[in-house]
Amino acid sequence: MAQVRNKQVLLRNHVTGFPKESDMNIVESTITLKLPQGSNHVLLKNLYLSCDPYMRNLMNKPEGPPNSRAYTPGSPLTGYGVSKVLESGHPNYKEGDLVWGFTNWEEYSLLSSAQILFKIEHTDVPLTYYTGILGMPGVTAYAGLFEVGSLQKGDKVFVSAASGAVGQLVGQFAKLNDCYVVGSAGSKEKVDLLTDKFGFDGGFNYKEEPDLDAALKRSILNMYVIIQIRHFPEGIDVYFENVGGKTLDAVLLNMRLHGRIPVCGMISQYNLTEHEGVTNLAQIIYKRVRLQGFNFMDWVHLYPKFLDFLLPNIREGKVVYVEDIAEGLENGPSALVGLFSGRNVGKQVLVVSHE
Amino acid sequence: MAQVRNKQVLLRNHVTGFPKESDMNIVESTITLKLPQGSNHVLLKNLYLSCDPYMRNLMNKPEGPPNSRAYTPGSPLTGYGVSKVLESGHPNYKEGDLVWGFTNWEEYSLLSSAQILFKIEHTDVPLTYYTGILGMPGVTAYAGLFEVGSLQKGDKVFVSAASGAVGQLVGQFAKLNDCYVVGSAGSKEKVDLLTDKFGFDGGFNYKEEPDLDAALKRSILNMYVIIQIRHFPEGIDVYFENVGGKTLDAVLLNMRLHGRIPVCGMISQYNLTEHEGVTNLAQIIYKRVRLQGFNFMDWVHLYPKFLDFLLPNIREGKVVYVEDIAEGLENGPSALVGLFSGRNVGKQVLVVSHE
């Protein structure tokens, strides 16, 4: 049976500190593009892959209880992506279907039916959107803000990593609900996007605050001033947490009574061998604040409702989405690593094949 | 009009670090035991006062937004207590009523009707109970465990400060719900109470763990071993947080998927000028944990339901309560200060007058 080339991105070694491109390598294996007789697996051609911060944690040497998703040196990375079904032994999928879900970083993947794959029904929007606004990051923003964050009309909302895959949606969804929204990001270009493209009420570049890298106390006081005086004179109702560390510590001082902090990620901490200490947690008692970690997996059931909400908003141009697109599987390591220095502007997508 | 002596406990100065008896002073003022004509105030004879950890925070020099309850040097402390109504201009109360609620640390108090006062309807239990098991700490344990902590039958529950005013109830309420319960406390005597008197499944003395005061990382690993291996091989569903700091950091490593952490207090931090950093917060993302600060004020409406639940359990001896009773207002400063060295065994009550 004919075999074809199957380029793959493998983890070379477990990672400590900031990931480097050399922690991964590109190999060319081969694959038979035919399901074994009687298999209920699905054979996919991968088109677009999603680069997400949580992937960094899967590169760690596992400690404590095993994480079934942790990457293994010598095996391909895994992640969300958009794929085309080449052959299916599973009744839910058939040849030619477009799907998005959990796949491998390679040209072709043979997946067991247990994987999460959603059939793509709407193709009048860019297919890459199913790695972002219409995929895992979209549901994450939606569930985090409305369900975990219990967003109320008029709330004062702060979001960090605000121009990222999730952050840009959090702000726009909150604006659709008549909220006041401010975001933080790591460059002038990104901050400009917040107000000029996404309609935020304000934004600031956390890297430009002179004392932010000084002693923790000083930084907090400084961030406190920025957030409190400049943007939230009345405090914050909902902080959508993407970064952790010093930003969280500063925000805690500025939460309003009964504030909510949906905790989606803590990207500032993932590359540290010892995480920064958060010293202002007692504030959640005084202000009766709810801090809740969550991820997409618990909110998958909202996907149909989410599409009903979002598709019309996309079609009418009321919600927009900025993507940063890297071409070719061989550029995967660089695209992924770039997330942690903030090189990407908007959702980082990796193109494996345009069809 | 006749005036009588009114002994008071005043705050002498704002407090930094551990509070000392000398941060308070006892004075003898006078009071007229007669309401002004047409007043809607309530004149109380205070019987029992409650010593609670949150009072430490009210001794700080206020920073940031004003806290209406913060203590003022030269004025009496305030707190929960049990009192007898001497005269009332308010229609809800009449002479001779027994009430519990927010009063002043003095023999007699003239309170505006805006204060929270609950009429005591059940006197077949010790009146002191209304400073503890049937008062603010009781509702705090009940609301924190069942509402904020969403306790489920069979949950694995850990509670710190477990022999304290709130902790001893948390454990007993959880046992009534067929949970597995372990507590931490600061002496052998207290740990023995947990298993021998309150029916906990286990307990440990956090002060006896040799490395707990060593470097943070070491301590965490140590606590981790203690909690994980000895008591929670499958992890913790609900951690009822009373202490903060290192204990919280250790617990975060041991939470189960969808665990809940109702945050009632962080007594280990109240006397520190700089709070300890909590480094394991990212665990709440991986485990999708909810950490929620709360206090009694948001759950006052549950009081009737709470009494319906608790009174029969007290009468049948299914829930017991240990109190540590200090006699005389002049011993108030010492009783209050003792909370922070863990001198009290059980709920610390201060007797102003037995009738």
XYZ file of C-alpha atoms in Angstrom, chain B residues 31-319:
289
model
C -23.436 56.185 80.934
C -27.035 57.265 81.624
C -29.219 54.174 81.531
C -32.127 55.940 79.857
C -32.867 56.499 76.168
C -33.254 60.095 75.068
C -36.921 61.031 74.456
C -38.076 59.869 70.996
C -34.895 57.925 70.244
C -35.153 54.793 68.112
C -31.925 53.448 69.555
C -31.477 50.386 71.714
C -29.816 50.406 75.128
C -28.021 47.142 75.882
C -26.354 45.491 78.831
C -23.579 43.405 77.296
C -23.219 39.881 78.693
C -20.835 37.886 76.488
C -18.395 39.126 73.860
C -16.879 37.169 71.017
C -13.120 37.253 70.339
C -12.573 36.736 66.617
C -9.487 36.794 64.388
C -10.979 39.321 61.926
C -10.773 41.916 64.718
C -7.014 42.065 64.186
C -7.527 43.632 60.772
C -9.655 46.398 62.261
C -6.685 47.396 64.442
C -4.565 48.313 61.427
C -4.095 51.889 60.385
C -6.611 52.064 57.536
C -5.012 52.221 54.081
C -6.857 52.768 50.861
C -10.659 52.976 50.903
C -12.070 53.636 54.376
C -13.428 50.648 56.283
C -16.435 51.728 58.294
C -15.658 49.114 60.932
C -11.963 49.924 61.485
C -11.193 50.723 65.120
C -10.300 54.260 66.133
C -7.699 54.911 68.840
C -9.513 56.164 71.922
C -12.768 54.396 71.038
C -14.057 51.016 72.224
C -13.479 47.904 70.162
C -16.576 46.535 68.476
C -17.559 42.935 67.845
C -20.236 40.319 68.119
C -21.812 39.687 71.477
C -24.834 38.603 73.480
C -26.712 41.375 75.279
C -29.872 42.115 77.210
C -32.147 44.935 76.108
C -32.552 47.493 78.902
C -34.647 49.915 76.892
C -35.668 50.112 73.260
C -36.957 52.848 71.003
C -37.013 50.378 68.153
C -40.223 48.395 67.592
C -38.361 45.095 66.983
C -36.930 44.951 70.491
C -38.329 45.425 73.971
C -36.999 45.553 77.511
C -35.789 42.165 78.715
C -35.151 40.730 75.251
C -31.956 38.776 74.806
C -30.204 39.584 71.559
C -26.963 38.788 69.751
C -25.257 40.948 67.211
C -22.760 43.705 66.696
C -22.043 45.686 69.853
C -19.198 47.490 71.640
C -16.600 46.204 74.081
C -18.103 47.853 77.150
C -20.597 47.099 79.881
C -23.485 49.054 78.389
C -24.011 50.117 74.793
C -26.361 52.567 73.179
C -26.751 51.317 69.617
C -28.410 52.912 66.649
C -31.103 50.736 65.166
C -29.014 50.230 62.044
C -26.914 47.684 63.933
C -27.470 43.985 63.322
C -29.286 42.479 66.292
C -30.940 39.077 66.292
C -33.507 38.272 68.956
C -32.588 35.104 70.869
C -35.626 32.808 70.834
C -34.089 29.599 72.171
C -32.645 29.687 75.674
C -32.452 25.967 76.440
C -28.844 26.125 75.208
C -26.027 28.126 76.833
C -26.376 31.825 76.065
C -22.660 31.974 75.235
C -23.451 29.784 72.207
C -24.789 32.893 70.493
C -21.243 34.227 70.299
C -20.169 31.024 68.556
C -21.996 27.950 67.389
C -25.343 29.779 67.169
C -23.903 33.129 66.135
C -21.604 34.548 63.503
C -19.040 31.688 63.582
C -21.794 29.093 63.256
C -23.377 30.719 60.222
C -19.879 31.199 58.798
C -19.127 27.473 59.049
C -22.549 26.553 57.642
C -22.583 28.968 54.708
C -18.918 28.434 53.946
C -19.183 24.684 53.816
C -22.568 24.162 52.181
C -23.050 27.291 50.044
C -19.577 28.576 49.176
C -17.948 25.140 49.400
C -20.847 23.260 47.733
C -20.226 20.284 50.022
C -21.251 16.932 48.545
C -21.905 13.737 50.494
C -18.665 11.764 50.750
C -16.347 14.679 49.973
C -12.822 14.608 51.373
C -12.560 17.702 53.550
C -9.579 19.441 55.091
C -9.978 22.296 57.574
C -7.260 24.397 59.188
C -7.551 26.069 62.606
C -9.752 23.036 63.066
C -10.453 23.293 66.775
C -11.343 26.979 66.561
C -14.716 28.689 66.713
C -15.499 27.900 63.083
C -13.244 24.919 62.358
C -14.740 22.562 64.942
C -18.168 23.109 63.353
C -16.934 22.718 59.785
C -15.620 19.275 60.627
C -18.737 18.189 62.495
C -21.089 19.487 59.780
C -19.061 17.615 57.164
C -19.182 14.411 59.226
C -22.993 14.732 59.388
C -22.788 14.583 55.580
C -20.755 11.379 55.506
C -17.564 13.139 54.537
C -14.000 12.191 55.346
C -12.581 14.995 57.499
C -9.062 15.882 58.607
C -8.043 19.018 60.466
C -4.861 20.807 61.414
C -4.315 22.623 64.708
C -1.441 23.962 66.782
C -1.126 21.627 69.788
C -1.531 17.987 70.742
C -4.430 18.912 73.007
C -6.261 20.503 70.086
C -5.522 17.666 67.685
C -6.816 15.189 70.246
C -10.044 17.177 70.490
C -10.537 16.816 66.741
C -10.674 13.048 66.780
C -11.825 12.382 70.347
C -14.512 14.998 70.767
C -15.508 16.235 67.312
C -15.347 12.907 65.467
C -12.866 13.927 62.761
C -11.200 11.081 60.890
C -7.771 12.538 61.532
C -5.733 15.553 62.466
C -2.195 16.794 62.745
C -0.245 19.446 64.627
C 1.207 21.759 62.019
C 3.785 23.013 64.524
C 5.266 19.559 64.935
C 6.237 19.180 61.310
C 9.996 19.717 61.606
C 10.570 21.705 58.429
C 7.468 23.831 58.427
C 9.339 26.926 59.500
C 12.221 26.309 57.131
C 12.414 27.636 53.585
C 9.066 27.847 51.842
C 9.813 25.248 49.214
C 10.984 22.746 51.777
C 7.980 23.389 53.941
C 5.612 22.910 51.092
C 7.150 19.636 50.090
C 6.965 18.596 53.679
C 3.343 19.608 54.152
C 2.627 18.002 50.809
C 3.938 14.723 52.065
C 1.990 15.015 55.288
C -1.281 15.881 53.692
C -1.023 13.748 50.629
C 0.443 10.556 51.898
C -0.877 10.428 55.401
C -4.320 11.878 55.077
C -5.448 12.477 51.523
C -4.055 9.820 49.194
C -6.825 10.738 46.744
C -6.631 14.497 47.293
C -8.938 17.107 48.800
C -12.405 18.076 47.551
C -13.060 20.912 49.972
C -10.442 22.879 51.876
C -12.016 25.207 54.416
C -9.388 27.936 54.636
C -8.809 29.672 57.955
C -5.068 30.258 57.984
C -3.549 31.123 54.559
C 0.170 31.204 53.790
C 2.180 27.973 53.706
C -0.798 25.770 54.483
C -2.753 27.092 51.510
C 0.282 26.657 49.288
C 0.631 23.028 50.350
C -3.079 22.331 49.974
C -3.167 23.741 46.431
C -0.862 20.902 45.357
C -3.346 18.405 46.754
C -6.703 19.598 45.483
C -8.836 17.265 43.408
C -10.463 18.129 40.126
C -13.249 20.685 40.674
C -12.239 21.192 44.301
C -13.573 24.131 46.299
C -11.758 26.380 48.765
C -14.114 28.579 50.774
C -11.808 31.266 52.192
C -13.014 32.276 55.629
C -9.800 33.713 57.033
C -6.015 33.757 56.835
C -5.032 34.139 60.465
C -1.374 33.226 59.833
C -1.022 36.399 57.753
C -2.816 39.053 59.784
C 0.180 39.971 61.925
C 2.738 40.029 59.118
C 3.696 43.387 57.668
C 4.298 41.627 54.372
C 2.173 38.585 53.610
C 3.783 35.334 52.526
C 3.604 34.679 48.799
C 1.405 31.840 47.592
C 3.251 30.181 44.731
C 1.021 27.291 43.682
C -2.003 29.216 42.458
C -1.635 27.883 38.910
C -2.919 24.586 40.323
C -6.404 26.076 40.347
C -6.292 26.119 36.544
C -5.149 22.529 36.130
C -7.632 21.236 38.700
C -10.380 23.779 37.903
C -10.596 24.790 41.549
C -12.838 27.522 42.953
C -11.357 29.732 45.667
C -13.937 32.067 47.163
C -13.686 34.639 49.901
C -16.819 35.107 51.956
C -18.100 36.364 55.244
C -21.116 36.145 57.453
C -22.614 39.403 56.166
C -23.581 37.848 52.835
C -25.342 34.881 54.441
C -27.359 36.444 57.249
C -30.563 35.470 55.429
C -29.743 31.789 56.050
C -30.028 32.209 59.819
C -33.525 30.690 60.259
C -32.628 27.688 58.054
C -29.366 27.350 59.948
C -31.163 27.222 63.310
C -33.593 24.597 61.985
C -30.614 22.467 60.993
C -28.461 22.995 64.037
C -30.692 23.218 67.124
C -31.944 19.612 66.897
C -28.374 18.422 66.348
C -27.206 20.295 69.440
C -30.097 19.006 71.544
C -29.443 15.424 70.460
C -25.724 15.810 71.192
C -24.802 15.189 67.574
C -22.937 18.474 67.383
